[in-house]
Each structure stands twice: as structure tokens, then as C-alpha cells.
Coordinates of C-alpha atoms and ligand atoms in Angstrom, one line a residue:
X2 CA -37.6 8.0 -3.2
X3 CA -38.3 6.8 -6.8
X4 CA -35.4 5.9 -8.8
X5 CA -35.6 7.3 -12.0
X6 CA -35.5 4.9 -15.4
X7 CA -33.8 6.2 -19.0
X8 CA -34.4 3.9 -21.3
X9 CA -31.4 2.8 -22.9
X10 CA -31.1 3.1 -26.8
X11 CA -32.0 0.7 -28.7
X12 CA -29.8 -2.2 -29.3
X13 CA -28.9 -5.8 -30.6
X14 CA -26.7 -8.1 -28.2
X15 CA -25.4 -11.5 -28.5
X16 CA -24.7 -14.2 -25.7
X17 CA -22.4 -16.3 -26.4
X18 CA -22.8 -19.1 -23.7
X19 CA -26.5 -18.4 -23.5
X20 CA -27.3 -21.7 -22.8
X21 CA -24.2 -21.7 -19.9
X22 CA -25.0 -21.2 -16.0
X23 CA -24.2 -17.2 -16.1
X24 CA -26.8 -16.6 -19.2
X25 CA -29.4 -18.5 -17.0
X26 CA -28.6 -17.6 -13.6
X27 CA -27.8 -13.7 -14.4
X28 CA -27.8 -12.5 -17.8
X29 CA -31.3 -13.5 -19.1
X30 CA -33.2 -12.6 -15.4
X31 CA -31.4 -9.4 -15.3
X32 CA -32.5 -8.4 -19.1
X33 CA -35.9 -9.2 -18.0
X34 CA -36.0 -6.9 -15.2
X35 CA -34.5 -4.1 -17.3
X36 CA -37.1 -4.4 -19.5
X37 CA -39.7 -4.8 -16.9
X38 CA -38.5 -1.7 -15.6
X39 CA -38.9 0.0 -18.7
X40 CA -34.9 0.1 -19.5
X41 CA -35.2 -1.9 -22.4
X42 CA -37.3 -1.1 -25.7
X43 CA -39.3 -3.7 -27.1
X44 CA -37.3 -3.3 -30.2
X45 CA -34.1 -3.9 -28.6
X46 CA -32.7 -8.1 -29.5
X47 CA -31.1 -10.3 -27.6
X48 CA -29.6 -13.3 -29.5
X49 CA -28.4 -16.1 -27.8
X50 CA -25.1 -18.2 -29.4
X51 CA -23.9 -21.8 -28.1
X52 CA -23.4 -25.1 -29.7
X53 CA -26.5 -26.5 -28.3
X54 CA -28.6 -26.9 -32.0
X55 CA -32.2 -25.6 -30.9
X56 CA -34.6 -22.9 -32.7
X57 CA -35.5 -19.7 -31.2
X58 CA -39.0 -21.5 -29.8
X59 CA -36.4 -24.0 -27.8
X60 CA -34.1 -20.6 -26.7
X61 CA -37.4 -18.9 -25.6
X62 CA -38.5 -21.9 -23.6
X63 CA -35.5 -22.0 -21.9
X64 CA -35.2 -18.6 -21.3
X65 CA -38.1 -18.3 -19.8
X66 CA -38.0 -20.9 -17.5
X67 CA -34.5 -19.5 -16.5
X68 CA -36.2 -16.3 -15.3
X69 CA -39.1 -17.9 -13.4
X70 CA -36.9 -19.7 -11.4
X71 CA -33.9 -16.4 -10.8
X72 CA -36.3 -13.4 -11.3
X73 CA -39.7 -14.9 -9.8
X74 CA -40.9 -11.8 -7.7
X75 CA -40.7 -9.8 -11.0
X76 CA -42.4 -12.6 -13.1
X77 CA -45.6 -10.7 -15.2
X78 CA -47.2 -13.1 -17.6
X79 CA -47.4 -10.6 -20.7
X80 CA -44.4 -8.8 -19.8
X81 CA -42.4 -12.2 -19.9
X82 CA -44.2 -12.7 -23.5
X83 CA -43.1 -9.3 -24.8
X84 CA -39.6 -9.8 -23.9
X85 CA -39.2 -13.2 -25.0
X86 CA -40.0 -12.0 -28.2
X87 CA -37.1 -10.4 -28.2
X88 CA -35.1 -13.5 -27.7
X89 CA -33.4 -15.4 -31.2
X90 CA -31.2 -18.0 -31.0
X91 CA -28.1 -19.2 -33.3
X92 CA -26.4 -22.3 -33.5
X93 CA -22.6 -21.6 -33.1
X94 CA -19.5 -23.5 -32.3
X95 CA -16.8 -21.2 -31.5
X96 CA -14.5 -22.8 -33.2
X97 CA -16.5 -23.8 -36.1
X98 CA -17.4 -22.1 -39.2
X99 CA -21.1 -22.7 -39.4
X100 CA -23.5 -20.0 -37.8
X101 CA -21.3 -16.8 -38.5
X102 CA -23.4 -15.7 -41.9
X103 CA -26.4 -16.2 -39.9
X104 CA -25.2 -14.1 -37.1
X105 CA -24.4 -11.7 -39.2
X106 CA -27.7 -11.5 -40.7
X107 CA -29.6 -10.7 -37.6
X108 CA -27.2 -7.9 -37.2
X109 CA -29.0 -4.5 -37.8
X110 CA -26.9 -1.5 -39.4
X111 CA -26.7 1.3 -37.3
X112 CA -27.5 -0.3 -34.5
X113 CA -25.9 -0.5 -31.3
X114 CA -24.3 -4.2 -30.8
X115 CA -22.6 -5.5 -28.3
X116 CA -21.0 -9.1 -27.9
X117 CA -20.8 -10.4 -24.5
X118 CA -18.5 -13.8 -24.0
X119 CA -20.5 -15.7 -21.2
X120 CA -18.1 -18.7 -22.2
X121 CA -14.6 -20.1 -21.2
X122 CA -11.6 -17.8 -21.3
X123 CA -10.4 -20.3 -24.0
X124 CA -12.9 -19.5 -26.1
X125 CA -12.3 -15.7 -26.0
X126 CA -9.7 -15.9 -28.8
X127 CA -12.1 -17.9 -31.7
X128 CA -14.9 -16.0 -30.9
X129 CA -13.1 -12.4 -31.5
X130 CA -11.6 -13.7 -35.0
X131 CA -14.6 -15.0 -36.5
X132 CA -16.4 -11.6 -35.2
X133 CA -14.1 -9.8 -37.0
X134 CA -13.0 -11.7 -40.1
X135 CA -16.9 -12.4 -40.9
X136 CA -17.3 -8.4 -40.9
X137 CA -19.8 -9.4 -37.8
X138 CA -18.4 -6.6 -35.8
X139 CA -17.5 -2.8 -36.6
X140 CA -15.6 0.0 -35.0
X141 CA -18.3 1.5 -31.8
X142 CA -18.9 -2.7 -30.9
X143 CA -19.2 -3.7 -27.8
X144 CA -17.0 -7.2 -25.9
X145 CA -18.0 -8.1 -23.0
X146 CA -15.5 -10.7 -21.5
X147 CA -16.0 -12.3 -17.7
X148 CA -13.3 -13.2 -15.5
X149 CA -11.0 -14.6 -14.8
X150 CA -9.2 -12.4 -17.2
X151 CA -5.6 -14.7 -17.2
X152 CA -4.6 -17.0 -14.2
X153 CA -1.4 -14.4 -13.9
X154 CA 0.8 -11.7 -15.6
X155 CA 1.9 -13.4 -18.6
X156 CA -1.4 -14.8 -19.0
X157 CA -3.3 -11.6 -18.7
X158 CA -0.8 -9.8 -21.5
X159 CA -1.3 -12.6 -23.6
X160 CA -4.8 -11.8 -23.6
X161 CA -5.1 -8.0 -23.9
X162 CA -2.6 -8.7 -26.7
X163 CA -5.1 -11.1 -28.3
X164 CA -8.3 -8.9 -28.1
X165 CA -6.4 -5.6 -29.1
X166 CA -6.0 -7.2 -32.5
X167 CA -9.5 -7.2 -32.7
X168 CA -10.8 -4.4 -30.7
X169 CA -9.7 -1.2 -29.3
X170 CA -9.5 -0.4 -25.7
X171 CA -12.5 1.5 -25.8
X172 CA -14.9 -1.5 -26.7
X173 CA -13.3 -4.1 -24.7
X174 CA -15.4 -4.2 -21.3
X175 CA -14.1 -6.6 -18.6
X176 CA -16.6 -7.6 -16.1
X177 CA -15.9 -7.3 -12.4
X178 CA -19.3 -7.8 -11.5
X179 CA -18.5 -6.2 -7.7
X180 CA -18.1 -2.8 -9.4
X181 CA -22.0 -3.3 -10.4
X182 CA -22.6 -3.0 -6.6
X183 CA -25.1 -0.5 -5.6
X184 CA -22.8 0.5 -2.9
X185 CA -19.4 0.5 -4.3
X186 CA -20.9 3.5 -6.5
X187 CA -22.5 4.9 -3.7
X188 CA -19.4 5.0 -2.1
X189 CA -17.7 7.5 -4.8
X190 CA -20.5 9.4 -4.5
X191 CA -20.3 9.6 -0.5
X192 CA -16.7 10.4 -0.8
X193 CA -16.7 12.7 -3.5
X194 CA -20.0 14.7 -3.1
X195 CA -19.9 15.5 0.3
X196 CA -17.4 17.3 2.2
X197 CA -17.4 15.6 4.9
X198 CA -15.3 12.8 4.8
X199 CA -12.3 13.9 2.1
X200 CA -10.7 15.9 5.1
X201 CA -10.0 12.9 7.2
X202 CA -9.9 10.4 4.7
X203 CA -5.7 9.8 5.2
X204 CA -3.3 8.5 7.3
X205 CA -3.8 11.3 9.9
X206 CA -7.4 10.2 10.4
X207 CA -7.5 6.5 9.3
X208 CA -6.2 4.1 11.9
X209 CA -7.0 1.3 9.1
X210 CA -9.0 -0.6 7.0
X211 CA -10.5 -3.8 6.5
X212 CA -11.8 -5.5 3.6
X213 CA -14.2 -9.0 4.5
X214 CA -15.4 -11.3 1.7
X215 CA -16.5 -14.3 3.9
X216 CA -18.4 -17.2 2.4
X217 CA -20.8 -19.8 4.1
X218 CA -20.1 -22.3 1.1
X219 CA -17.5 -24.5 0.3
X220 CA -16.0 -24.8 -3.1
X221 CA -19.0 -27.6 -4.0
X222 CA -19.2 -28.2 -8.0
X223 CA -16.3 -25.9 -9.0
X224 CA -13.8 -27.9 -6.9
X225 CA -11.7 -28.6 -9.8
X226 CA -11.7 -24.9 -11.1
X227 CA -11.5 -23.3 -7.5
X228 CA -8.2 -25.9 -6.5
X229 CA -6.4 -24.1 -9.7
X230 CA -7.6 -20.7 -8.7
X231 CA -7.8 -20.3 -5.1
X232 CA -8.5 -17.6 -2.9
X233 CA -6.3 -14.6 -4.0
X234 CA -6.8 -15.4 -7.6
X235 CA -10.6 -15.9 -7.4
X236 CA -11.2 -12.8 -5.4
X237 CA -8.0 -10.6 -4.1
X238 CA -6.4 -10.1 -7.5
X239 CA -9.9 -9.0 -8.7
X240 CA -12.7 -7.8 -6.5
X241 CA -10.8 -6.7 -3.7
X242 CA -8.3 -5.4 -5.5
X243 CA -11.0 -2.8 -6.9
X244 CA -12.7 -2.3 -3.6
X245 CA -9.2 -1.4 -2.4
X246 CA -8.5 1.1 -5.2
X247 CA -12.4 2.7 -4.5
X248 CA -11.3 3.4 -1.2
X249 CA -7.7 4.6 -1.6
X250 CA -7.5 6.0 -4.6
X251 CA -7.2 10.1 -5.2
X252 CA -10.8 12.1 -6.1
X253 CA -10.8 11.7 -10.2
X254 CA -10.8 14.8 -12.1
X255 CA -14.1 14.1 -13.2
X256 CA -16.3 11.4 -13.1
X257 CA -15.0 9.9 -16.3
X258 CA -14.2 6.1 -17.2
X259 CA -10.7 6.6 -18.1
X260 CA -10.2 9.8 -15.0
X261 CA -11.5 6.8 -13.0
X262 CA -9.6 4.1 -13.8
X263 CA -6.4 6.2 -14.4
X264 CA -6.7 6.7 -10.4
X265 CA -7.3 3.2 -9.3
X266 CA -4.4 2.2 -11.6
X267 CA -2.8 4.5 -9.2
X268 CA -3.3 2.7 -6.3
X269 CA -2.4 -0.6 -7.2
X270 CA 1.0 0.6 -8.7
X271 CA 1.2 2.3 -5.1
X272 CA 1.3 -1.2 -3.3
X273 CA 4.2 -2.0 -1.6
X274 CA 5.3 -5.8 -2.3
X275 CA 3.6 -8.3 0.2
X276 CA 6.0 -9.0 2.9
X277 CA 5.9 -13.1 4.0
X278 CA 4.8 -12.1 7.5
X279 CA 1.8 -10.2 6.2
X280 CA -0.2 -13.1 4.7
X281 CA -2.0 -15.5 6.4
X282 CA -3.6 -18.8 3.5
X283 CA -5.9 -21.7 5.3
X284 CA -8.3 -24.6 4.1
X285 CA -11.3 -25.4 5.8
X286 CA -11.9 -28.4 7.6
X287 CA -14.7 -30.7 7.9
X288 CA -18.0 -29.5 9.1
X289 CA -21.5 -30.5 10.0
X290 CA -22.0 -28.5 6.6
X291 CA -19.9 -31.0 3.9
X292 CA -16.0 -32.7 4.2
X293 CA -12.9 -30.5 4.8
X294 CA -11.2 -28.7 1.5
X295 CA -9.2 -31.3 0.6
X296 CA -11.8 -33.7 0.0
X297 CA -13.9 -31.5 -1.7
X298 CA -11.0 -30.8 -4.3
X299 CA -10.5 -34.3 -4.4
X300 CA -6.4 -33.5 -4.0
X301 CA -4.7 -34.6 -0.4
X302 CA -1.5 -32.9 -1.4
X303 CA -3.4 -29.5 -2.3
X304 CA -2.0 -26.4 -1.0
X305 CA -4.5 -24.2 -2.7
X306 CA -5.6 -21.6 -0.3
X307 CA -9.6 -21.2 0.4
X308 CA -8.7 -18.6 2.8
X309 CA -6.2 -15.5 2.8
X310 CA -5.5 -12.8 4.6
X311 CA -3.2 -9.9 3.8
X312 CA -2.1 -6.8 5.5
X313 CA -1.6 -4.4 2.7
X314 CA 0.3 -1.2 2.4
X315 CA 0.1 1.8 -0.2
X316 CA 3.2 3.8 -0.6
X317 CA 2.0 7.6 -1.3
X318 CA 1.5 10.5 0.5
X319 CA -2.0 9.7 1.8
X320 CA -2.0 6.5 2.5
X321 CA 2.0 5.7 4.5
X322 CA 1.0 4.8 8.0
X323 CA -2.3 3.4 7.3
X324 CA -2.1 -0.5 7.0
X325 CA -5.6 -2.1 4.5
X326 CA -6.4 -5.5 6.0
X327 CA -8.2 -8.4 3.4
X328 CA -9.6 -11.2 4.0
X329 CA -11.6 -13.9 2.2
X330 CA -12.6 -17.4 2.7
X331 CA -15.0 -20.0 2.0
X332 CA -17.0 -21.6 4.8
X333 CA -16.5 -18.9 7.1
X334 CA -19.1 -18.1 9.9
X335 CA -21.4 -15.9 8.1
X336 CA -21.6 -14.7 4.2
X337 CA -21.0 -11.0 4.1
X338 CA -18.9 -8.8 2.5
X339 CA -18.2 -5.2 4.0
X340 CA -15.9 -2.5 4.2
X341 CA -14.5 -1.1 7.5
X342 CA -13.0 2.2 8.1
X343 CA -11.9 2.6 11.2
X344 CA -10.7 6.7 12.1
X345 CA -8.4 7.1 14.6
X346 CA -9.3 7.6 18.3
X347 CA -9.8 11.4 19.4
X348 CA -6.4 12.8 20.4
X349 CA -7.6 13.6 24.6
X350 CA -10.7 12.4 26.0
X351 CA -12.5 15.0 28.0
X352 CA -14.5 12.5 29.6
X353 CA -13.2 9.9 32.2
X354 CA -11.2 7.2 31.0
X355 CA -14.2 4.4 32.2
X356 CA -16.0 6.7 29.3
X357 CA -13.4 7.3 26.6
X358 CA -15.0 7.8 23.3
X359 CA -14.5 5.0 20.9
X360 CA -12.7 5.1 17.2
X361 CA -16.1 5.9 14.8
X362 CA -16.0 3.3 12.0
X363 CA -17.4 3.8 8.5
X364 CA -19.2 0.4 7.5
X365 CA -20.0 0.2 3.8
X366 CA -21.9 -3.3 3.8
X367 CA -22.3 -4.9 0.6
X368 CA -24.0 -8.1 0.9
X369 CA -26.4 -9.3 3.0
X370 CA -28.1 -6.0 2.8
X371 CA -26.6 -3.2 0.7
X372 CA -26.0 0.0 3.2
X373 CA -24.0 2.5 5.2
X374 CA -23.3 3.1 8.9
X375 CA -20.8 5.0 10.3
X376 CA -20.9 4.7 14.4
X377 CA -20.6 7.7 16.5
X378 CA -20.4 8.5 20.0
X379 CA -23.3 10.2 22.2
X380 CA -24.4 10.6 25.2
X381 CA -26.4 7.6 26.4
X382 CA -29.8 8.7 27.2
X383 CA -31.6 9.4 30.7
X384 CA -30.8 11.1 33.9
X385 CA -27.3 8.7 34.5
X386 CA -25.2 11.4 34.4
X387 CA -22.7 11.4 31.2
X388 CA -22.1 7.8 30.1
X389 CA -21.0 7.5 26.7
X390 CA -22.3 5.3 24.1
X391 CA -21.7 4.2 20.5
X392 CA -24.6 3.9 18.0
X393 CA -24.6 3.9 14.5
X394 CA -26.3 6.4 12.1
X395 CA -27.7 4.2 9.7
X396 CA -28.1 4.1 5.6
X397 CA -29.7 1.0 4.9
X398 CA -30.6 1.8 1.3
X399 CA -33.6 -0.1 1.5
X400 CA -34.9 1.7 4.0
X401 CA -33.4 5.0 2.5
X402 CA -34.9 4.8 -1.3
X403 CA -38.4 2.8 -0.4
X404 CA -39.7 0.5 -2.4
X405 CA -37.4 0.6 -5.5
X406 CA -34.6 0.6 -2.7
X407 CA -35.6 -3.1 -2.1
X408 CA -35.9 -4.0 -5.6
X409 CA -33.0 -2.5 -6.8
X410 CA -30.7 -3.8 -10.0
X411 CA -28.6 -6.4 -9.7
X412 CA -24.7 -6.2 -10.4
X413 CA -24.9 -7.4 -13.8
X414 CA -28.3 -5.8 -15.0
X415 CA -26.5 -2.0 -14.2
X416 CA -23.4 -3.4 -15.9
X417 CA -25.3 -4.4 -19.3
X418 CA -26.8 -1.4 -19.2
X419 CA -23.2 0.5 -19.0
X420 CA -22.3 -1.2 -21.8
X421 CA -25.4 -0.4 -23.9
X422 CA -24.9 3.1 -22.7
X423 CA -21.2 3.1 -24.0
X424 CA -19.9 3.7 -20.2
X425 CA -16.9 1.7 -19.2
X426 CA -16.6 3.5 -16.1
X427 CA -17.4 0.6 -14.0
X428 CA -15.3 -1.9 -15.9
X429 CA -11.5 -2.7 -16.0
X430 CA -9.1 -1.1 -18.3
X431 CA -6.1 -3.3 -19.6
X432 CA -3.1 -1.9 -17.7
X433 CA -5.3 -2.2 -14.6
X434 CA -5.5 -5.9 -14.8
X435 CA -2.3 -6.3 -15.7
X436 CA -1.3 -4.0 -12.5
X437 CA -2.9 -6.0 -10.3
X438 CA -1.4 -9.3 -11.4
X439 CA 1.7 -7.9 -11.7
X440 CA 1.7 -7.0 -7.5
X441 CA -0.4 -10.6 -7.1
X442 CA 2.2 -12.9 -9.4
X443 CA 5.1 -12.7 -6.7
X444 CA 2.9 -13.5 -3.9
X445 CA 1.5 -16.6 -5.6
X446 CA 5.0 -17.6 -7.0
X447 CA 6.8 -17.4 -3.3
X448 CA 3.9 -19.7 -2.1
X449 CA 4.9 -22.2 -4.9
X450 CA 8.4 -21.9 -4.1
X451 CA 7.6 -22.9 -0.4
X452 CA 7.7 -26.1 1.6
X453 CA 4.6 -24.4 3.7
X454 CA 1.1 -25.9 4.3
X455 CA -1.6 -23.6 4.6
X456 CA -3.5 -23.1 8.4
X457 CA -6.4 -25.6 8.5
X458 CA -9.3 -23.4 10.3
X459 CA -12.8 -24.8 11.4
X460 CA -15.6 -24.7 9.3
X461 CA -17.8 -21.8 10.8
X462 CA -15.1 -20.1 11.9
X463 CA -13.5 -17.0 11.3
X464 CA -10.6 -18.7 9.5
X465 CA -7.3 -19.8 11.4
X466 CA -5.6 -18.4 14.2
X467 CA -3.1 -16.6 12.6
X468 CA -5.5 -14.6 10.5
X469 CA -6.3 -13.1 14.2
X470 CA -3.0 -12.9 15.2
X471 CA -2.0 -10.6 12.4
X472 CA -4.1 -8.0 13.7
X473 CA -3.2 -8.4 17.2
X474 CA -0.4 -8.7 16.0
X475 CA -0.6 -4.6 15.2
X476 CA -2.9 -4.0 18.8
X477 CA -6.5 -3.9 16.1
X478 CA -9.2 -7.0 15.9
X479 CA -10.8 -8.0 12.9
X480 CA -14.8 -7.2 12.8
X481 CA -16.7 -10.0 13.9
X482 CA -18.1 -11.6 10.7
X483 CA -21.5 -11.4 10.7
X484 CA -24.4 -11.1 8.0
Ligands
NAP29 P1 -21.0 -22.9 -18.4 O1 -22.2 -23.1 -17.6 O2 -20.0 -24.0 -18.5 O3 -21.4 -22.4 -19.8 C1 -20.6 -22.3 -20.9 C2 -21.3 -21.9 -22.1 O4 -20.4 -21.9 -23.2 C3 -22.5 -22.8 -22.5 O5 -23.6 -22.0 -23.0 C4 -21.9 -23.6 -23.6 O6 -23.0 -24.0 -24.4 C5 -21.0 -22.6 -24.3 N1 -19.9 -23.2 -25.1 C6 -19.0 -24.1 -24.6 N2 -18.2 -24.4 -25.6 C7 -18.6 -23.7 -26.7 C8 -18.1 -23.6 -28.0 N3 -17.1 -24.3 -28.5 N4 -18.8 -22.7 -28.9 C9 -19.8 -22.0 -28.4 N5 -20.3 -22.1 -27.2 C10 -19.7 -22.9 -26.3 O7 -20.1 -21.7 -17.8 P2 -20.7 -20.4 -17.0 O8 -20.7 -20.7 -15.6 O9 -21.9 -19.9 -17.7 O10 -19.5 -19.4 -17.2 C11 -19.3 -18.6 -18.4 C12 -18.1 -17.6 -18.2 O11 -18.5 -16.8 -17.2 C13 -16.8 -18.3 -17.8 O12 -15.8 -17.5 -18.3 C14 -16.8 -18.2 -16.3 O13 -15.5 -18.2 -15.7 C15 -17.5 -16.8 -16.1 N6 -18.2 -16.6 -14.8 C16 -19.2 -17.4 -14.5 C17 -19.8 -17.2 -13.3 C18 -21.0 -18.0 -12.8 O14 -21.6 -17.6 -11.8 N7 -21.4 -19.0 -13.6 C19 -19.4 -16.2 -12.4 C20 -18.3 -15.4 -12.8 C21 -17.7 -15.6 -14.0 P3 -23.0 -25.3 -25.4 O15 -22.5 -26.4 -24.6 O16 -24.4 -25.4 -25.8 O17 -22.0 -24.9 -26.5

């Protein structure tokens, strides 16, 4: 199946932090391939915005050794040189007044801009001032901002509150780059185009569901960042937060950013408060792979989780009786991150109980390989008489959409694209954000409050003991972690 490419309209978009480790690592390949694809017009700019003081020629360079090394397989010699010409470069302290006129300058009327901040939250605040006391800015531009939006509640406010006195809501696009996921779309669409699976998708038909973002790394370079962070700020508050809400939340009206996000906001006001049996923090030990978590963060006393896991609950009509299980931890046995559905067990087996059928499971993988299973059972083959056996109707989408399957966009290409296309479907609203610390804050502050350690857990495991035991706990196992 060939995926079909609409060029987006034509457009002029500014890095801030182009010179940073996202710009290089993500934002710069992932242009490239939308151009290479044909997404992008050659008249479309991309201007890049940092302190560094270097002229376009310098930018260009860097750029394009940035892509050789993080887009190699879809490196063409004169498409390279076509797109770096549409690469500029301004010198620019955010904080500073120099650069601004300049920027302005390379600003075309009428033309679709957008502004993404690929730079420190910190930052956030002198970069949307100057954008809009220098006039740099108008009513239909585009902010992009990257996480982590606030560390918690009051945080978060404080910076909604900030950018609303720039922007509206509607040009404010916060990045969750696992809403870019080939696979987190696919699964509204599965959901909500077939008919299949809306019947049973509720408490009568769900036993439960498990959410696994397992890491092979440790917290390497970022171990001063990550030890202020940890796990449920880095990635429960945020990404699995939203895969949560994709899976729970009520079919939209329409397929509409704010119908969309008006029932995800749903969900997460749904959630009952954590109760202190229900969470399980650890901190990996040391390994053939690197020293334990404390050494990494360079803090003895640390108590900062690199491992959680949380059994979750949603108070509504569909969901009460059906428990959501997350987990996610760095140096865990394998790096993956799937979704787990688990239906309930047929009410009477006809079959004898050696045979009984098995619970089917709807796996949405989305890392290693993007792609869909759900396991049924059937008659194992041959003349054995009937012995049941569970195999799993697969959707790798590789295999399903060929060659462009395998070489489809990464999270943040489809995202930049969104925002050129003025679709914020895929991106956080304020009051979700807010939502989702506001459940989060009281979990984190209770840990503060207590004398508690977290679980220490081999490196290459699973994560501790107790993150078993709270499934056993409830008569369910985790999924093995595997890639
Ligand atoms: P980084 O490597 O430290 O880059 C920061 C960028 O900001 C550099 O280009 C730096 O360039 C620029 N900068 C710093 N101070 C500035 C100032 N006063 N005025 C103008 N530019 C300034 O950081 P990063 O990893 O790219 O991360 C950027 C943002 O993305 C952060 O909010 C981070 O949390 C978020 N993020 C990053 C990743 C990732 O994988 N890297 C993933 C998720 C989210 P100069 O020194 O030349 O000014």
C-alpha cells in the first residue's frame, strides 16, 4: 500500500535551539525527510535561532552533517542541497535584544509561520515577549513548546498563564511527541472505524489493561535533570497519561482537535486518586551495563524513582471494575513500549477444562516495531482431535503498508507537519496538562512527605518485586517485557 503525500502549504519556521540536541537529533532529519518525501516545497524556510554567532553557510554545515548522521538511509546528494537551501540562520540570545529586527525581516507576510521553542522551559517566557513586542508574530502563528510543560500544578498554570498573554489557545501547540506515533493514531482509527471492538470495549468485556514503557538505558548524561524529574514526571504525567486517555476515553463527536481532547480531558478528570497500596517506585542497581541509580545521579540520599508502577482506576460508567496497570523504568530487561488489552475469559468453556480457551489480548506495540495483534483462540491443526491453541492475528504495519510501511514518519516529522497544517489534534490543550498534574501533584507530594525508600530492582530485570506482586496481588501477571 502506498501512503499518499499532500504537500503542506508553504511556510516559514523558526528553531529556536537549532543548534541544541533535539534540532540535530529530530527536528532538522525529520524536515529533511518531509521534504524528501515531497511534503515540503522548496519555497518553504526554515530559520534556525541560538546564541551560537555563525552565518547561514556555518547553520547549513551543521545541518547537514546532523542529517547524515540521524537520517542516513534517506541521504540523496542534491536533495540534501535543495533543502539546505532552505536553511538561514540568526544570531539570537533569548534574552537579549539583538537579532529580533533581523528575524523579523526574514518573516514573509502572508505566510504561514510557526515558532517552535527547541530550548529550556526557562526560556519559554523571553522568547514569547520579544515575538510579540517586536511585532515578529501575528494572530494565525504557530508556538511550538516541548516538555516538560511545568515540574507540577502550580508550575504548569504559571505557564499557560504566561503564554496566554501572548498567544491564544489555538496557536499554542505542546509537543507530546508519543501522540506522533504511527500507532497511537492507528489506534483511534481501529477503535472508532470498525465496529468491532466499541461493543466490548468496557468493564463487561475488559478484564484490564496494561500500559509498559520499559527502557534498556540508564539515566546516563541527563542524570542531573532525570534525579529532579523521575519516572512519573518524565513519562506517567505525560505520555502515559495520553496513552491512557486514547484507550479510555468516550468515541469524540467527530474527529476534531478540541472534540478530541475535550474527551481525553475526560478521562483524566475521571481518575480516582492513587491509593498508597497501588504504586510501586524502584531504582536500579548496578549492572554489567553501568553503576546502580544512585551513582549515576551522583546523590546517595536520592529517592527519585527510575521505576513506577501504578494501578489506576477511572470512575465512569464504562470503565468501574476495570483496573489500568502502568509501568515504566529505565534499565529494564528489554526497551519496548506496548499496550495490553486483556478481554475477559468466555463466560463457560464448551471444551474440557485441560483446553479452556484463553483471555484474547489486544497488543498495540509501539516501539520496537510499530503494530497490532490481537490473540485468538483456534483449533490447533492436524488430526489430534480438538486441542486448543492461541495465535495471534497479526498487523505488523510494516508488513501491512510495504515499503512506505518501513519507512514511515517519525513522531516529530507528522507532528511539524500538524502544525504547518493548523491541526492541534495530536497536541495538548492547557486544561489537559493542568488535569493531569493536578491527579499527579498528590502522588508526588505523599512520596515527599514519606520516610519510604524506593525498591532497588536488578538491572535487566523487570523492575522490583513488588511491581509483580501488585498484580498478583489482583490474580493477573504483568506481560513479559520483551522487544
Ligand atoms: P540542548 O541540547 O541543551 O539545546 C538547547 C538549545 O538552546 C541550544 O541550541 C542552545 O544554543 C539554545 N539556547 C540556550 N540558551 C539560549 C538563549 N539564552 N537564547 C537562545 N538560545 C539558547 O537541549 P535539547 O536537548 O535540544 O532540548 C531542547 C528542549 O527540548 C528542552 O525543553 C528539552 O526539555 C526538550 N526535549 C528534548 C529532548 C531531546 O531528546 N533532546 C526530548 C524531549 C524534550 P546556544 O547555546 O547556541 O544558544
Amino acid at each position: 500500500m502506498v501512503s499518499r503525500i499532500i504537500p503542506v502549504e508553504d511556510f516559514d519556521l523558526v528553531i529556536f535551539g537549532a543548534t541544541g540536541d533535539l534540532a540535530r537529533r529530530k527536528i532538522l532529519p525529520g524536515l529533511y525527510r518531509r521534504f524528501v518525501a515531497g511534503q515540503i516545497q522548496d519555497s518553504a524556510r526554515i530559520i534556525g535561532a541560538a546564541r551560537t554567532d555563525q552565518n547561514d553557510a556555518a547553520f547549513r554545515e551543521e545541518a547537514s552533517a546532523a542529517i547524515r548522521e540521524f537520517a542516513p538511509s534517506a541521504v540523496d546528494e542534491a536533495a540534501l542541497a535543495s533543502f539546505l537551501k532552505l536553511l538561514s540562520y540568526v544570531t539570537i540570545d533569548a534574552r537579549g535584544t539583538a537579532g529580533w529586527d533581523r528575524l523579523k525581516s526574514e518573516m514573509r507576510p502572508g505566510v504561514t509561520a510557526a515558532f517552535y521553542f527547541s530550548v529550556a522551559p526557562a526560556l519559554f517566557g523571553d522568547i514569547a515577549e520579544r515575538l510579540a513586542s517586536n511585532g515578529i508574530t501575528h494572530d494565525d502563528s504557530r508556538i511550538v513548546v516541548e516538555k516538560p510543560f511545568g515540574r507540577d500544578l502550580a508550575s504548569a498554570k504559571a505557564l499557560n498563564k504566561m503564554l496566554a498573554r501572548y498567544f491564544h489557545e489555538g496557536q499554542i501547540y505542546r509537543i507530546d511527541h508519543y501522540l506522533g506515533k504511527e500507532t497511537v493514531q492507528n489506534l483511534m482509527a481501529v477503535r472508532f472505524a470498525n465496529i468491532l471492538f466499541e461493543p466490548l470495549w468496557n468493564a463487561q468485556y475488559v478484564d484490564h489493561v496494561q500500559i509498559t514503557v520499559a527502557e534498556t538505558v540508564g539515566v546516563g548524561g541527563r542524570g542531573e535533570y532525570y534525579d529532579h524529574s523521575g519516572a512519573i514526571r518524565d513519562m506517567v504525567q505525560n505520555h502515559m497519561m495520553q496513552l491512557l486517555c486514547l484507550i479510555a476515553m468516550e468515541p469524540p463527536y467527530h474527529f476534531d482537535p478540541d472534540a478530541v481532547r475535550d474527551e481525553k480531558l475526560k478521562v483524566i478528570r475521571a481518575l480516582d486518586p492513587l491509593k498508597p497500596g497501588d504504586i510501586v517506585r524502584g531504582q536500579y542497581l548496578a549492572g554489567p551495563d553501568g553503576p546502580g541509580y544512585l551513582d549515576d545521579v551522583e546523590n546517595a540520599e536520592s529517592r527519585t524513582e527510575s521505576f513506577v508502577a501504578l494501578k489506576l482506576t477511572i470512575a465512569n460508567w464504562r470503565w468501574t471494575g476495570t483496573p489500568f496497570y502502568l509501568r515504566t523504568g529505565k534499565r529494564l530487561r528489554a526497551r519496548t513500549s506496548e499496550i495490553v488489552v486483556t478481554f475477559k475469559e468466555p463466560p463457560h468453556s464448551i471444551f474440557d477444562e485441560a483446553e479452556a480457551p484463553k483471555a484474547n489480548q489486544l497488543v498495540i506495540k509501539l516501539q520496537p516495531n510499530e503494530g497490532m495483534h490481537l490473540t485468538v483462540m483456534i483449533k490447533e491443526p492436524g488430526p489430534g482431535g480438538m486441542r486448543l491453541v492461541q495465535v495471534p492475528l497479526d498487523m505488523s504495519f510494516a508488513d501491512a503498508l510495504g515499503q512506505e510501511g518501513s519507512d514511515m514518519p517519525d513522531a516529530y516529522e507528522r507532528l511539524i507537519m500538524d502544525v504547518i497544517r493548523g491541526n492541534q489534534t495530536l497536541f495538548m490543550r492547557g486544561d489537559e496538562v493542568e488535569a493531569a498534574w493536578a491527579w499527579t501533584d498528590p502522588i508526588i507530594s505523599d512520596w515527599e512527605a514519606a520516610p519510604t525508600r524506593p525498591e532497588p530492582y536488578d538491572a535487566g530485570s523487570s523492575g522490583p518485586e513488588e511491581a509483580l506482586r501488585l498484580l498478583h496481588r489482583d490474580d493477573r501477571r504483568w506481560r513479559e517485557i520483551r522487544a
